[in-house]
Short mmCIF file of C-alpha atoms in Angstrom, two decimals:
data_model
loop_
_atom_site.label_atom_id
_atom_site.label_comp_id
_atom_site.label_asym_id
_atom_site.label_seq_id
_atom_site.Cartn_x
_atom_site.Cartn_y
_atom_site.Cartn_z
CA MET A 1 62.24 -18.09 5.33
CA SER A 2 59.71 -19.29 2.32
CA GLN A 3 57.87 -16.04 0.48
CA PRO A 4 55.22 -13.47 2.59
CA THR A 5 52.75 -16.24 4.49
CA THR A 6 49.87 -15.06 6.96
CA GLY A 7 47.88 -17.00 9.51
CA ASP A 8 47.29 -19.77 8.78
CA GLU A 9 47.38 -20.55 5.26
CA GLY A 10 50.11 -23.05 4.56
CA PRO A 11 53.14 -23.44 2.12
CA VAL A 12 52.90 -24.33 -1.10
CA MET A 13 52.99 -27.78 -2.43
CA PRO A 14 55.91 -27.64 -5.67
CA GLN A 15 53.17 -29.92 -7.49
CA ASP A 16 49.87 -29.67 -9.09
CA SER A 17 47.63 -30.07 -5.75
CA LEU A 18 44.83 -32.22 -6.77
CA THR A 19 47.26 -35.34 -7.62
CA ARG A 20 46.34 -38.36 -5.51
CA LEU A 21 49.53 -38.67 -2.83
CA THR A 22 51.52 -41.13 -1.77
CA GLU A 23 53.25 -42.05 1.06
CA ALA A 24 56.26 -41.65 0.05
CA THR A 25 55.10 -38.56 -2.43
CA ALA A 26 54.11 -37.86 1.02
CA GLU A 27 57.56 -37.31 2.59
CA GLU A 28 59.08 -36.39 -0.16
CA LEU A 29 57.17 -32.96 0.60
CA ILE A 30 56.43 -32.40 3.95
CA HIS A 31 60.92 -33.19 3.55
CA GLY A 32 60.84 -31.00 0.22
CA ILE A 33 58.98 -27.63 2.25
CA CYS A 34 59.32 -27.40 6.36
CA PHE A 35 62.88 -26.95 6.11
CA LYS A 36 64.08 -23.96 3.51
CA THR A 37 68.09 -24.42 3.87
CA GLY A 38 70.15 -21.16 3.40
CA PRO A 39 72.00 -18.53 4.60
CA PRO A 40 69.74 -16.67 8.43
CA ARG A 41 69.15 -13.41 6.93
CA LEU A 42 64.98 -13.00 6.42
CA LEU A 43 63.21 -12.67 10.38
CA GLY A 44 59.40 -11.90 10.25
CA ALA A 45 56.73 -11.65 13.19
CA GLU A 46 52.88 -12.17 13.89
CA LEU A 47 50.83 -10.32 16.29
CA GLU A 48 48.46 -11.53 17.34
CA TRP A 49 45.82 -9.27 19.37
CA LEU A 50 42.34 -8.83 21.26
CA VAL A 51 39.66 -6.67 20.52
CA VAL A 52 38.52 -4.08 23.38
CA ASP A 53 36.08 -1.01 24.34
CA ALA A 54 38.49 1.36 24.60
CA GLU A 55 36.83 2.60 27.94
CA ARG A 56 35.43 -0.84 29.47
CA PRO A 57 38.17 -3.60 28.67
CA ASP A 58 36.98 -6.01 30.70
CA ARG A 59 32.96 -6.51 28.05
CA PRO A 60 32.75 -7.77 25.43
CA VAL A 61 32.93 -6.82 22.61
CA SER A 62 29.56 -7.38 19.84
CA HIS A 63 30.24 -8.83 16.92
CA ASP A 64 28.69 -6.39 14.47
CA ARG A 65 31.33 -3.52 15.84
CA LEU A 66 34.39 -6.11 15.56
CA ALA A 67 33.26 -6.69 12.46
CA ALA A 68 33.29 -3.20 11.61
CA ALA A 69 36.82 -2.61 13.05
CA HIS A 70 37.98 -5.65 10.74
CA ASP A 71 36.32 -4.58 7.37
CA ALA A 72 37.45 -0.46 8.38
CA ALA A 73 41.50 -2.76 9.07
CA ARG A 74 40.87 -4.49 5.98
CA ALA A 75 40.83 -0.97 3.85
CA LEU A 76 44.18 0.44 5.12
CA PRO A 77 46.19 0.47 2.59
CA LEU A 78 49.17 -1.60 4.83
CA GLY A 79 52.18 -3.78 3.92
CA SER A 80 51.37 -6.46 6.34
CA GLY A 81 48.50 -9.24 5.90
CA VAL A 82 45.62 -8.86 8.17
CA THR A 83 43.86 -11.93 9.45
CA VAL A 84 40.83 -12.60 11.52
CA GLU A 85 41.23 -15.14 14.49
CA PRO A 86 37.69 -17.03 15.57
CA GLY A 87 37.54 -15.12 18.81
CA GLY A 88 37.30 -11.73 16.47
CA GLN A 89 41.27 -11.75 17.91
CA LEU A 90 43.10 -9.38 15.17
CA GLU A 91 46.13 -10.58 13.81
CA LEU A 92 48.77 -8.19 11.91
CA SER A 93 51.56 -10.78 9.25
CA SER A 94 54.87 -8.71 8.10
CA ALA A 95 56.22 -9.22 5.07
CA PRO A 96 59.76 -11.37 5.57
CA ALA A 97 61.78 -8.27 5.84
CA THR A 98 65.85 -8.27 5.90
CA SER A 99 66.77 -6.58 9.00
CA LEU A 100 65.09 -5.67 12.10
CA THR A 101 64.54 -2.42 12.41
CA GLY A 102 63.10 -3.16 8.09
CA CYS A 103 60.60 -6.03 10.26
CA VAL A 104 59.41 -3.11 13.13
CA ASP A 105 58.86 -0.08 10.81
CA GLY A 106 56.09 -1.58 8.70
CA LEU A 107 54.71 -2.87 11.80
CA GLN A 108 55.15 -0.19 14.02
CA ALA A 109 53.98 2.21 10.75
CA ASP A 110 50.94 -0.84 10.54
CA LEU A 111 49.99 -0.87 13.81
CA ALA A 112 48.99 3.15 14.36
CA ALA A 113 47.06 3.13 11.26
CA VAL A 114 44.43 0.40 12.66
CA ARG A 115 44.98 1.60 15.82
CA GLY A 116 43.50 5.20 14.77
CA ALA A 117 40.85 3.15 12.45
CA LEU A 118 39.95 1.80 15.30
CA ARG A 119 40.12 4.87 17.98
CA THR A 120 37.58 5.84 15.86
CA GLN A 121 34.97 3.40 16.57
CA GLY A 122 36.22 3.51 19.95
CA LEU A 123 37.86 0.19 20.07
CA GLU A 124 41.45 -0.60 21.17
CA LEU A 125 43.91 -2.81 20.77
CA ARG A 126 45.38 -5.09 23.44
CA GLY A 127 48.04 -7.27 24.24
CA LEU A 128 47.19 -10.16 26.60
CA GLY A 129 48.17 -14.07 25.76
CA GLN A 130 45.09 -14.84 27.25
CA ASP A 131 41.66 -12.85 27.19
CA PRO A 132 39.94 -13.34 30.69
CA ARG A 133 36.29 -11.62 29.22
CA ARG A 134 33.67 -14.51 29.71
CA PRO A 135 31.64 -15.92 27.80
CA LEU A 136 34.06 -17.16 25.05
CA ARG A 137 32.48 -16.70 21.90
CA ARG A 138 33.47 -17.39 18.06
CA MET A 139 33.58 -15.24 15.68
CA LEU A 140 33.47 -17.11 13.00
CA ALA A 141 31.87 -19.37 11.26
CA SER A 142 33.24 -21.19 7.96
CA PRO A 143 33.66 -25.36 7.15
CA ARG A 144 37.56 -25.01 8.66
CA TYR A 145 36.50 -23.22 12.18
CA ASP A 146 33.40 -25.24 12.38
CA ALA A 147 34.94 -28.83 11.89
CA MET A 148 38.04 -27.47 14.34
CA GLU A 149 35.41 -26.89 16.85
CA THR A 150 34.07 -30.68 16.60
CA TYR A 151 37.49 -32.53 16.75
CA PHE A 152 38.61 -29.63 19.75
CA ASP A 153 35.32 -30.18 22.14
CA ARG A 154 35.64 -34.22 21.57
CA THR A 155 38.09 -33.50 23.80
CA GLY A 156 38.02 -30.66 26.70
CA PRO A 157 37.18 -26.82 26.61
CA ALA A 158 40.97 -26.04 25.69
CA GLY A 159 40.36 -25.55 22.00
CA ARG A 160 37.40 -22.75 22.37
CA ALA A 161 39.23 -21.21 25.03
CA MET A 162 42.40 -21.79 21.43
CA MET A 163 40.18 -21.12 18.65
CA CYS A 164 37.98 -18.00 20.94
CA ALA A 165 40.83 -16.16 23.55
CA SER A 166 44.40 -15.96 23.47
CA ALA A 167 46.99 -13.91 21.57
CA SER A 168 50.14 -14.37 20.72
CA VAL A 169 53.56 -13.23 19.51
CA GLN A 170 55.09 -15.43 16.87
CA VAL A 171 58.46 -14.68 15.58
CA CYS A 172 59.95 -16.08 12.13
CA VAL A 173 63.20 -17.42 11.86
CA ASP A 174 65.13 -19.15 8.89
CA ALA A 175 65.67 -22.37 9.67
CA GLY A 176 69.09 -21.76 8.75
CA HIS A 177 72.09 -24.01 7.17
CA GLU A 178 72.48 -27.13 5.41
CA GLU A 179 75.72 -28.33 7.04
CA PRO A 180 76.26 -28.59 11.08
CA GLY A 181 77.37 -25.08 12.76
CA PRO A 182 76.32 -22.08 14.83
CA LEU A 183 73.93 -21.27 12.15
CA GLY A 184 73.10 -25.52 10.64
CA HIS A 185 69.16 -25.65 10.18
CA GLY A 186 69.65 -28.68 12.87
CA ARG A 187 71.24 -26.72 15.92
CA ARG A 188 68.64 -24.14 15.57
CA TRP A 189 65.55 -26.80 15.74
CA ARG A 190 67.43 -27.54 19.07
CA LEU A 191 67.59 -24.20 20.10
CA ALA A 192 64.16 -23.23 19.96
CA HIS A 193 63.10 -25.87 21.08
CA LEU A 194 65.01 -25.79 24.73
CA LEU A 195 64.95 -21.71 24.09
CA GLY A 196 61.10 -22.33 23.50
CA ALA A 197 61.20 -22.84 27.31
CA VAL A 198 62.87 -19.46 28.61
CA LEU A 199 60.93 -16.97 25.92
CA VAL A 200 57.68 -18.70 27.43
CA ALA A 201 59.16 -17.33 30.99
CA ALA A 202 60.27 -14.72 30.00
CA PHE A 203 57.21 -13.28 28.36
CA ALA A 204 54.65 -14.47 29.74
CA ASN A 205 51.49 -12.64 30.04
CA SER A 206 48.49 -15.23 30.41
CA PRO A 207 48.56 -14.87 34.38
CA ALA A 208 45.37 -17.16 34.84
CA HIS A 209 43.58 -16.55 38.26
CA GLU A 210 40.47 -19.53 38.81
CA GLY A 211 40.36 -22.72 36.89
CA PRO A 212 42.70 -25.64 35.69
CA TYR A 213 45.55 -23.21 35.45
CA ALA A 214 45.40 -20.90 38.64
CA GLY A 215 48.05 -19.41 39.65
CA TRP A 216 49.62 -20.15 36.22
CA ARG A 217 51.84 -17.24 34.45
CA CYS A 218 51.49 -18.06 31.40
CA ALA A 219 48.20 -20.68 31.60
CA ARG A 220 47.97 -19.89 27.40
CA GLN A 221 50.68 -22.92 27.25
CA GLY A 222 48.41 -24.79 29.34
CA VAL A 223 45.50 -24.01 27.47
CA TRP A 224 47.96 -25.14 24.38
CA SER A 225 49.40 -28.18 25.72
CA ASP A 226 45.94 -29.96 26.41
CA LEU A 227 44.39 -29.16 23.02
CA ASP A 228 44.70 -32.93 22.23
CA THR A 229 47.00 -35.93 22.52
CA ARG A 230 49.74 -35.01 19.60
CA ARG A 231 48.20 -32.21 18.25
CA SER A 232 50.53 -29.45 19.56
CA LEU A 233 53.64 -31.52 20.30
CA ALA A 234 56.81 -31.04 19.55
CA PRO A 235 58.58 -33.68 17.51
CA ALA A 236 60.81 -35.93 19.78
CA LEU A 237 64.51 -33.33 20.85
CA GLU A 238 67.09 -35.72 19.73
CA ALA A 239 66.21 -36.95 16.44
CA GLU A 240 67.02 -35.78 13.23
CA PRO A 241 64.65 -32.33 12.64
CA ARG A 242 63.29 -32.79 8.81
CA GLY A 243 62.43 -36.68 9.97
CA ALA A 244 60.96 -36.36 13.13
CA TRP A 245 58.87 -33.19 11.48
CA THR A 246 57.85 -35.70 8.72
CA ARG A 247 56.82 -38.24 11.18
CA GLN A 248 54.39 -35.53 13.29
CA ALA A 249 52.78 -34.94 10.22
CA LEU A 250 51.27 -37.81 9.45
CA ASP A 251 51.06 -39.53 12.78
CA THR A 252 48.86 -37.06 13.73
CA GLU A 253 44.51 -37.34 13.16
CA VAL A 254 43.24 -35.89 10.54
CA MET A 255 41.68 -33.21 11.84
CA CYS A 256 38.44 -32.96 8.95
CA VAL A 257 37.95 -33.89 5.32
CA ARG A 258 37.36 -30.69 3.16
CA THR A 259 34.66 -30.46 0.36
CA ASP A 260 33.93 -28.84 -2.06
CA GLU A 261 30.29 -28.47 -2.14
CA GLU A 262 29.54 -25.34 -1.63
CA GLY A 263 28.22 -25.11 2.16
CA ALA A 264 28.03 -28.69 3.44
CA PRO A 265 30.09 -29.39 6.50
CA TRP A 266 33.41 -31.21 6.44
CA ALA A 267 33.78 -34.61 8.36
CA VAL A 268 35.31 -35.54 10.88
CA PRO A 269 36.76 -38.42 11.16
CA ARG A 270 37.99 -40.00 15.22
CA GLY A 271 41.00 -41.39 14.67
CA LEU A 272 42.73 -41.25 11.56
CA THR A 273 46.15 -39.96 10.93
CA PHE A 274 47.59 -38.70 7.80
CA ARG A 275 49.06 -41.90 7.64
CA ASP A 276 45.57 -44.53 8.08
CA TRP A 277 44.14 -41.97 5.67
CA LEU A 278 47.32 -42.50 2.65
CA ARG A 279 47.20 -46.36 3.61
CA SER A 280 43.69 -47.37 4.04
CA GLY A 281 41.29 -44.28 3.31
CA GLY A 282 39.73 -44.67 6.31
CA GLY A 283 36.02 -44.64 4.11
CA HIS A 284 36.88 -41.22 3.10
CA ARG A 285 38.44 -40.17 -1.27
CA PRO A 286 41.84 -40.59 -1.31
CA PRO A 287 44.13 -37.34 0.41
CA THR A 288 45.35 -35.32 -2.33
CA ALA A 289 49.10 -33.09 -1.72
CA ALA A 290 45.97 -29.47 -0.69
CA ASP A 291 45.29 -32.79 1.90
CA LEU A 292 48.80 -32.54 2.96
CA ASP A 293 49.25 -29.07 2.64
CA TYR A 294 46.40 -28.08 4.42
CA HIS A 295 46.77 -31.12 6.98
CA LEU A 296 49.74 -28.81 7.84
CA THR A 297 48.29 -25.84 9.25
CA THR A 298 45.96 -27.03 11.67
CA LEU A 299 49.54 -28.41 13.47
CA PHE A 300 49.94 -26.01 16.71
CA PRO A 301 53.84 -27.44 17.60
CA PRO A 302 55.70 -24.87 19.55
CA VAL A 303 58.26 -24.24 16.34
CA ARG A 304 56.71 -25.00 13.48
CA PRO A 305 58.38 -25.96 9.86
CA ARG A 306 56.90 -24.26 7.72
CA GLY A 307 60.57 -23.87 5.16
CA HIS A 308 61.64 -20.91 8.08
CA LEU A 309 61.22 -21.82 11.34
CA GLU A 310 57.86 -20.25 12.88
CA LEU A 311 58.31 -19.63 17.16
CA ARG A 312 55.01 -19.65 18.14
CA MET A 313 55.63 -20.18 22.50
CA ILE A 314 55.45 -16.12 23.52
CA ASP A 315 52.50 -14.42 24.58
CA ALA A 316 50.80 -11.23 23.56
CA GLN A 317 52.75 -8.24 25.02
CA PRO A 318 51.62 -4.73 26.85
CA GLY A 319 51.86 -2.27 25.82
CA GLU A 320 51.58 -0.16 21.72
CA ASP A 321 55.90 -1.70 21.53
CA GLY A 322 55.65 -4.62 23.37
CA TRP A 323 55.56 -6.65 21.39
CA LEU A 324 58.91 -5.60 19.94
CA VAL A 325 60.94 -6.70 22.75
CA PRO A 326 60.37 -10.46 21.86
CA VAL A 327 61.26 -10.18 18.26
CA ALA A 328 64.22 -8.06 18.46
CA VAL A 329 65.61 -10.82 21.34
CA VAL A 330 64.22 -13.71 19.02
CA HIS A 331 66.30 -11.94 15.94
CA ALA A 332 69.65 -11.56 18.37
CA LEU A 333 69.24 -14.49 20.05
CA PHE A 334 69.20 -16.44 16.18
CA ASP A 335 70.86 -14.82 13.90
CA ASP A 336 74.06 -12.84 15.55
CA PRO A 337 76.82 -15.33 16.05
CA GLU A 338 77.61 -13.94 18.49
CA ALA A 339 74.81 -14.20 21.10
CA ALA A 340 73.27 -17.22 19.70
CA GLU A 341 76.50 -19.36 20.49
CA THR A 342 75.69 -17.89 24.29
CA ALA A 343 72.40 -18.67 23.58
CA TYR A 344 73.47 -22.58 22.60
CA ARG A 345 75.43 -22.60 25.81
CA VAL A 346 72.61 -21.87 27.72
CA ALA A 347 70.59 -24.01 25.55
CA LYS A 348 72.52 -26.92 26.10
CA GLY A 349 72.42 -26.45 29.98
CA LEU A 350 68.00 -26.77 29.42
CA ALA A 351 68.58 -30.29 28.27
CA ASP A 352 68.60 -32.00 31.31
CA SER A 353 65.44 -31.28 32.35
CA TYR A 354 63.49 -30.87 29.36
CA GLY A 355 63.53 -34.08 29.82
CA ALA A 356 62.02 -36.99 27.24
CA GLN A 357 59.00 -35.81 27.20
CA PRO A 358 57.82 -33.04 23.62
CA ALA A 359 56.87 -29.74 24.73
CA PRO A 360 55.20 -28.92 25.57
CA ARG A 361 54.43 -30.89 27.70
CA ASN A 362 57.40 -31.64 29.93
CA PRO A 363 59.00 -30.28 33.58
CA LEU A 364 60.53 -27.39 31.42
CA TRP A 365 57.69 -25.83 29.85
CA ARG A 366 54.99 -26.67 32.62
CA ALA A 367 57.36 -24.19 35.00
CA ALA A 368 57.79 -21.45 32.94
CA ALA A 369 54.46 -21.66 32.47
CA ARG A 370 53.72 -22.05 35.68
CA ASP A 371 56.66 -20.35 37.52
CA ALA A 372 57.98 -17.53 34.67
CA LEU A 373 60.88 -15.86 36.18
CA SER A 374 59.95 -17.04 40.11
CA ASP A 375 62.20 -20.57 38.75
CA PRO A 376 65.61 -20.12 39.13
CA GLU A 377 66.46 -22.53 36.50
CA LEU A 378 64.59 -20.01 33.90
CA ARG A 379 65.87 -16.95 35.94
CA SER A 380 68.80 -17.25 34.35
CA ALA A 381 68.58 -18.49 31.86
CA ALA A 382 66.62 -15.39 30.77
CA ARG A 383 69.28 -13.11 32.71
CA ALA A 384 72.64 -14.47 30.06
CA CYS A 385 69.71 -14.80 26.76
CA PHE A 386 68.68 -10.85 27.60
CA ARG A 387 72.23 -9.88 27.70
CA ALA A 388 73.40 -11.45 24.31
CA ALA A 389 70.72 -9.85 22.72
CA VAL A 390 70.67 -6.70 24.09
CA SER A 391 75.24 -6.72 22.87
CA ALA A 392 73.78 -8.27 19.55
CA LEU A 393 71.12 -5.48 19.26
CA PRO A 394 73.87 -2.49 18.13
CA ARG A 395 75.52 -5.45 15.43
CA LEU A 396 72.70 -5.95 14.03
CA GLY A 397 71.69 -2.55 13.18
CA ALA A 398 68.99 -1.87 15.78
CA GLY A 399 67.58 1.42 15.87
CA GLY A 400 67.48 3.72 19.17
CA HIS A 401 63.68 2.52 20.08
CA VAL A 402 64.70 -0.82 19.90
CA ILE A 403 67.88 -1.29 21.48
CA ASP A 404 65.93 1.34 24.74
CA THR A 405 63.10 -0.96 24.34
CA VAL A 406 64.94 -4.23 24.92
CA GLY A 407 66.41 -2.34 27.77
CA GLU A 408 63.83 -0.94 29.71
CA PHE A 409 62.10 -4.71 29.23
CA THR A 410 65.41 -6.23 30.51
CA GLU A 411 65.76 -4.42 33.54
CA ARG A 412 61.44 -4.55 34.54
CA TYR A 413 61.54 -7.65 34.07
CA VAL A 414 64.51 -10.15 33.43
CA SER A 415 67.11 -8.60 36.17
CA ARG A 416 64.09 -9.20 39.01
CA GLY A 417 62.54 -12.10 37.91
CA ARG A 418 59.96 -11.18 36.95
CA CYS A 419 57.49 -11.43 33.77
CA PRO A 420 54.75 -9.13 32.50
CA ALA A 421 52.26 -11.31 34.20
CA ASP A 422 53.02 -10.13 37.85
CA ASP A 423 52.01 -7.09 37.03
CA ARG A 424 48.62 -7.82 36.84
CA THR A 425 46.81 -8.96 40.19
CA ASP A 426 43.18 -8.55 38.30
CA PRO A 427 42.70 -9.82 34.74
CA GLN A 428 40.17 -6.79 34.17
CA GLN A 429 43.17 -4.17 36.15
CA PRO A 430 45.96 -4.22 33.63
CA HIS A 431 48.16 -2.34 34.95
CA ALA A 432 47.90 -4.03 38.67
CA ARG A 433 51.24 -5.42 39.70
CA ALA A 434 51.69 -8.93 41.99
CA PRO A 435 53.25 -8.94 44.55
CA GLU A 436 57.13 -10.60 44.78
CA ARG A 437 56.21 -14.81 44.88
CA PRO A 438 58.63 -16.36 46.91
CA HIS A 439 61.15 -18.20 44.82
CA PRO A 440 60.94 -22.33 44.97
CA ARG A 441 63.91 -23.54 46.15
CA THR A 442 62.94 -26.51 43.20
CA ARG A 443 61.55 -27.63 39.92
CA PRO A 444 57.81 -28.55 40.73
CA GLN A 445 57.26 -31.86 39.39
CA PRO A 446 54.27 -32.84 37.62
CA THR A 447 51.47 -35.22 39.22
CA GLY A 448 48.56 -36.32 38.35
CA GLU A 449 47.36 -35.47 35.14
CA GLU A 450 50.11 -33.61 34.71
CA ALA A 451 52.76 -36.88 34.99
CA ARG A 452 50.12 -38.40 32.91
CA SER A 453 50.25 -36.36 30.02
#
């Protein structure tokens, strides 16, 4: 895994960042920085949280109170990085750890400190994939977020919902060995995209009760898939990973062209891909390595290569320690050879349902977001993967608390074909339990706009 990457700063370009780029140089840079291969040994996690009033969690929190909470968190002597999302969501990003225990223990200590600081202000952290509170309000004003909002507003409301109301658990694992094999980077890349649908389903925690995603267990995934035509999509699954990601990055529209003039708004071009910018300029200054670096931070696929693999598809989880379950399960399924072999066999069985469309817009990922583990295929895959992960955790040196927490989650949800979203009949009642839904006999097929996406 590349060294600590917090929030969306992106990887560091290995050359003068102000050097003007050619198309060939841009391709070489993306090839060089996005898949850094070697023995898998590091693990990291980024935890996003909603900040809510402890007594009235259904009410919006004022910007002044949120700002004070963020300041209090930043003032703490933490091992994790602290960043703030546009809607005031608080993110803790671990440093790369050499063990699951190191990653979990560090985040638990930092979370305890942050929770204590917020408690004195009558606030608390809430693990929920999509904030049900309305209206959506952007707290942060900066050239980046102003430009981002302008860009996303051209294609609908999903962009503002992503910026201001979403929260996730992002797990980072090393890309893997250069050569083929169970821990090779090509196989891990493929595994991440096929297994990603299982992770969406098992950890779905953003139920929608109205609007375009009504009835979905993971409405957050619907928001991400609707951002724009390309920015949140995975590259072609069957293509070689480095080449596929390079093409995806260069052929995605530029979100903005930055300026050094203090206080000046950034340009938000229409229809200008980074490749277009390299070739013709599109009426803008020539792009540099720093511009490519920045462009990569504006791409939001479900699996983002940043030297390591950043799995971005998991909803924020409920409870104080709910977040550690996806971190432990992903680590086990990717980094324990025996569990990785099981996960890959399971994932191969999902390839037909994944189909030719990219994640998250293909039938497999759509079913995961809508139906979660009530889908028979995903339920069977999740059960096999969680069994393998539970068996692997002692081999990985996991502590008793981690093993027990993963086991309890498996019994409460996965074994019963349920997910955290099934505990919520009302988004304002976080502990209410929804009645079981009957399992569909067949996977729902996309219709209307879904079929055309």
